[in-house]
Amino acid sequence: MLVNIMMFLWALLIIPFLVGMYVKQDKTIIKIMLYTRIIYLIVLVGDIMLILRNFKTNPVIDTLSFFATVIAISFINISYQRKIQGNFKPYLIWITIISIIISIFCLFLI
């Protein structure tokens, strides 16, 4: 049940991220970035709950899942900061989406 909620939250996180990457105004980017941060805080809490529940059975996969989540969130923040600074490169979107897909794949392994 919690894994399904986490996958829904990841899908919900991708939408404002992609919208934020294609918006031109800085005020709108900051608003969307706040929505994204709220969602990924919920994702982090859910991932910690999954780790606490499943760590005894498979600690390596849980640790890998947590690190993949942190890396995906880091790429989301890096993308937003580069977008605001005007130093944005399109390959950052692809790297971020790939890291999110890896994090979702780690959820399947749990």
C-alpha atoms as an extended CHARMM CRD file, in Angstrom:
* protein
*
       110  EXT
         1         1  MET       CA              0.0000000000        0.0000000000        0.0000000000  PROA      1               0.0000000000
         2         2  LEU       CA              2.7420000000        2.4430000000        0.9610000000  PROA      2               0.0000000000
         3         3  VAL       CA              4.7140000000        1.5920000000       -2.1800000000  PROA      3               0.0000000000
         4         4  ASN       CA              1.6940000000        2.4810000000       -4.3350000000  PROA      4               0.0000000000
         5         5  ILE       CA              1.3300000000        5.7910000000       -2.5150000000  PROA      5               0.0000000000
         6         6  MET       CA              5.0210000000        6.4910000000       -3.0760000000  PROA      6               0.0000000000
         7         7  MET       CA              4.6990000000        5.8010000000       -6.8040000000  PROA      7               0.0000000000
         8         8  PHE       CA              1.7170000000        8.1370000000       -6.9880000000  PROA      8               0.0000000000
         9         9  LEU       CA              3.7480000000       10.8180000000       -5.1940000000  PROA      9               0.0000000000
        10        10  TRP       CA              6.6360000000       10.3860000000       -7.6330000000  PROA      10              0.0000000000
        11        11  ALA       CA              4.2040000000       10.7770000000      -10.5400000000  PROA      11              0.0000000000
        12        12  LEU       CA              2.7810000000       13.8250000000       -8.8060000000  PROA      12              0.0000000000
        13        13  LEU       CA              6.3100000000       15.1940000000       -8.3760000000  PROA      13              0.0000000000
        14        14  ILE       CA              7.2580000000       14.8500000000      -12.0460000000  PROA      14              0.0000000000
        15        15  ILE       CA              4.3790000000       17.0660000000      -13.2180000000  PROA      15              0.0000000000
        16        16  PRO       CA              5.3050000000       20.3010000000      -11.3700000000  PROA      16              0.0000000000
        17        17  PHE       CA              8.9810000000       19.6450000000      -12.0730000000  PROA      17              0.0000000000
        18        18  LEU       CA              8.4340000000       19.5370000000      -15.8310000000  PROA      18              0.0000000000
        19        19  VAL       CA              6.0970000000       22.5390000000      -15.7060000000  PROA      19              0.0000000000
        20        20  GLY       CA              8.6830000000       24.4610000000      -13.6910000000  PROA      20              0.0000000000
        21        21  MET       CA             11.4030000000       23.6890000000      -16.2080000000  PROA      21              0.0000000000
        22        22  TYR       CA              9.4090000000       25.1030000000      -19.1140000000  PROA      22              0.0000000000
        23        23  VAL       CA              8.0790000000       28.2590000000      -17.4340000000  PROA      23              0.0000000000
        24        24  LYS       CA              9.9440000000       31.4920000000      -18.1900000000  PROA      24              0.0000000000
        25        25  GLN       CA              8.9870000000       33.7800000000      -15.2590000000  PROA      25              0.0000000000
        26        26  ASP       CA             11.0520000000       33.5290000000      -12.0820000000  PROA      26              0.0000000000
        27        27  LYS       CA              8.0660000000       34.1660000000       -9.7730000000  PROA      27              0.0000000000
        28        28  THR       CA              6.1610000000       31.2730000000      -11.2940000000  PROA      28              0.0000000000
        29        29  ILE       CA              9.2360000000       29.0400000000      -11.0820000000  PROA      29              0.0000000000
        30        30  ILE       CA              9.5940000000       29.8160000000       -7.3740000000  PROA      30              0.0000000000
        31        31  LYS       CA              5.9130000000       29.0180000000       -6.7110000000  PROA      31              0.0000000000
        32        32  ILE       CA              6.1650000000       25.7170000000       -8.5530000000  PROA      32              0.0000000000
        33        33  MET       CA              9.4480000000       24.9740000000       -6.7640000000  PROA      33              0.0000000000
        34        34  LEU       CA              7.6430000000       25.3610000000       -3.4250000000  PROA      34              0.0000000000
        35        35  TYR       CA              4.9780000000       22.8550000000       -4.5100000000  PROA      35              0.0000000000
        36        36  THR       CA              7.7040000000       20.4790000000       -5.6170000000  PROA      36              0.0000000000
        37        37  ARG       CA              9.4970000000       20.8120000000       -2.2920000000  PROA      37              0.0000000000
        38        38  ILE       CA              6.3290000000       20.0160000000       -0.3550000000  PROA      38              0.0000000000
        39        39  ILE       CA              5.7880000000       16.8920000000       -2.4410000000  PROA      39              0.0000000000
        40        40  TYR       CA              9.3600000000       15.6610000000       -2.1310000000  PROA      40              0.0000000000
        41        41  LEU       CA              9.3370000000       16.1820000000        1.6200000000  PROA      41              0.0000000000
        42        42  ILE       CA              6.3400000000       13.8510000000        1.7120000000  PROA      42              0.0000000000
        43        43  VAL       CA              8.2760000000       11.4390000000       -0.5350000000  PROA      43              0.0000000000
        44        44  LEU       CA             11.2260000000       11.5160000000        1.8770000000  PROA      44              0.0000000000
        45        45  VAL       CA              8.9780000000       10.8350000000        4.8700000000  PROA      45              0.0000000000
        46        46  GLY       CA              7.3160000000        7.9640000000        3.0180000000  PROA      46              0.0000000000
        47        47  ASP       CA             10.6880000000        6.5340000000        2.0350000000  PROA      47              0.0000000000
        48        48  ILE       CA             11.8480000000        6.6710000000        5.6440000000  PROA      48              0.0000000000
        49        49  MET       CA              8.6520000000        4.8760000000        6.6810000000  PROA      49              0.0000000000
        50        50  LEU       CA              9.3720000000        2.1750000000        4.0950000000  PROA      50              0.0000000000
        51        51  ILE       CA             12.9160000000        1.8060000000        5.3870000000  PROA      51              0.0000000000
        52        52  LEU       CA             11.7480000000        1.4800000000        8.9830000000  PROA      52              0.0000000000
        53        53  ARG       CA              9.2290000000       -1.1610000000        7.9900000000  PROA      53              0.0000000000
        54        54  ASN       CA             11.3830000000       -3.2520000000        5.6390000000  PROA      54              0.0000000000
        55        55  PHE       CA             14.9670000000       -2.7500000000        6.8080000000  PROA      55              0.0000000000
        56        56  LYS       CA             15.1790000000       -6.0680000000        8.6430000000  PROA      56              0.0000000000
        57        57  THR       CA             14.2860000000       -8.1110000000        5.5730000000  PROA      57              0.0000000000
        58        58  ASN       CA             16.3790000000       -6.3870000000        2.8740000000  PROA      58              0.0000000000
        59        59  PRO       CA             18.6440000000       -3.5930000000        4.1440000000  PROA      59              0.0000000000
        60        60  VAL       CA             20.6920000000       -3.2240000000        0.9540000000  PROA      60              0.0000000000
        61        61  ILE       CA             17.7020000000       -2.5190000000       -1.2710000000  PROA      61              0.0000000000
        62        62  ASP       CA             16.2190000000       -0.1210000000        1.2850000000  PROA      62              0.0000000000
        63        63  THR       CA             19.4790000000        1.7910000000        1.5510000000  PROA      63              0.0000000000
        64        64  LEU       CA             19.7980000000        1.8770000000       -2.2320000000  PROA      64              0.0000000000
        65        65  SER       CA             16.2300000000        3.1670000000       -2.5150000000  PROA      65              0.0000000000
        66        66  PHE       CA             16.8720000000        5.9270000000        0.0110000000  PROA      66              0.0000000000
        67        67  PHE       CA             20.0840000000        7.0370000000       -1.7190000000  PROA      67              0.0000000000
        68        68  ALA       CA             18.3250000000        7.0170000000       -5.1030000000  PROA      68              0.0000000000
        69        69  THR       CA             15.5730000000        9.2030000000       -3.6410000000  PROA      69              0.0000000000
        70        70  VAL       CA             18.0770000000       11.6690000000       -2.1900000000  PROA      70              0.0000000000
        71        71  ILE       CA             19.9860000000       11.8160000000       -5.4880000000  PROA      71              0.0000000000
        72        72  ALA       CA             16.7740000000       12.4290000000       -7.4650000000  PROA      72              0.0000000000
        73        73  ILE       CA             15.7540000000       15.2150000000       -5.0900000000  PROA      73              0.0000000000
        74        74  SER       CA             19.2340000000       16.7250000000       -5.3520000000  PROA      74              0.0000000000
        75        75  PHE       CA             18.9840000000       16.7900000000       -9.1390000000  PROA      75              0.0000000000
        76        76  ILE       CA             15.5560000000       18.4350000000       -8.8660000000  PROA      76              0.0000000000
        77        77  ASN       CA             17.0170000000       21.1910000000       -6.6850000000  PROA      77              0.0000000000
        78        78  ILE       CA             20.0560000000       21.6230000000       -8.9360000000  PROA      78              0.0000000000
        79        79  SER       CA             17.7830000000       21.9460000000      -11.9770000000  PROA      79              0.0000000000
        80        80  TYR       CA             15.6400000000       24.6030000000      -10.3220000000  PROA      80              0.0000000000
        81        81  GLN       CA             18.6440000000       26.6080000000       -9.1300000000  PROA      81              0.0000000000
        82        82  ARG       CA             20.2770000000       26.5230000000      -12.5490000000  PROA      82              0.0000000000
        83        83  LYS       CA             16.9670000000       27.5680000000      -14.1290000000  PROA      83              0.0000000000
        84        84  ILE       CA             16.6700000000       30.5590000000      -11.7900000000  PROA      84              0.0000000000
        85        85  GLN       CA             20.3220000000       31.5720000000      -12.3230000000  PROA      85              0.0000000000
        86        86  GLY       CA             19.9660000000       31.3500000000      -16.0940000000  PROA      86              0.0000000000
        87        87  ASN       CA             22.6570000000       28.6820000000      -16.3700000000  PROA      87              0.0000000000
        88        88  PHE       CA             20.2520000000       25.8960000000      -17.3160000000  PROA      88              0.0000000000
        89        89  LYS       CA             21.1870000000       23.0850000000      -19.6820000000  PROA      89              0.0000000000
        90        90  PRO       CA             18.5030000000       20.8010000000      -21.1880000000  PROA      90              0.0000000000
        91        91  TYR       CA             20.4070000000       17.6350000000      -20.3100000000  PROA      91              0.0000000000
        92        92  LEU       CA             19.6570000000       18.3370000000      -16.6240000000  PROA      92              0.0000000000
        93        93  ILE       CA             15.9980000000       17.5140000000      -17.2540000000  PROA      93              0.0000000000
        94        94  TRP       CA             16.9700000000       14.1260000000      -18.6660000000  PROA      94              0.0000000000
        95        95  ILE       CA             19.4070000000       13.3610000000      -15.8600000000  PROA      95              0.0000000000
        96        96  THR       CA             16.7430000000       14.2720000000      -13.3080000000  PROA      96              0.0000000000
        97        97  ILE       CA             14.0600000000       12.1600000000      -14.9820000000  PROA      97              0.0000000000
        98        98  ILE       CA             16.4490000000        9.1980000000      -15.2250000000  PROA      98              0.0000000000
        99        99  SER       CA             17.2750000000        9.5180000000      -11.5180000000  PROA      99              0.0000000000
       100       100  ILE       CA             13.5510000000        9.6360000000      -10.6960000000  PROA      100             0.0000000000
       101       101  ILE       CA             12.9690000000        6.5080000000      -12.8010000000  PROA      101             0.0000000000
       102       102  ILE       CA             15.8030000000        4.7410000000      -10.9630000000  PROA      102             0.0000000000
       103       103  SER       CA             14.2380000000        5.7260000000       -7.6520000000  PROA      103             0.0000000000
       104       104  ILE       CA             10.8460000000        4.3970000000       -8.7690000000  PROA      104             0.0000000000
       105       105  PHE       CA             12.5210000000        1.1620000000       -9.9210000000  PROA      105             0.0000000000
       106       106  CYS       CA             14.0610000000        0.7970000000       -6.4550000000  PROA      106             0.0000000000
       107       107  LEU       CA             10.5350000000        1.0220000000       -5.0330000000  PROA      107             0.0000000000
       108       108  PHE       CA              9.5680000000       -1.9740000000       -7.1810000000  PROA      108             0.0000000000
       109       109  LEU       CA             12.4060000000       -3.9470000000       -5.6160000000  PROA      109             0.0000000000
       110       110  ILE       CA             11.1120000000       -3.3280000000       -2.1050000000  PROA      110             0.0000000000
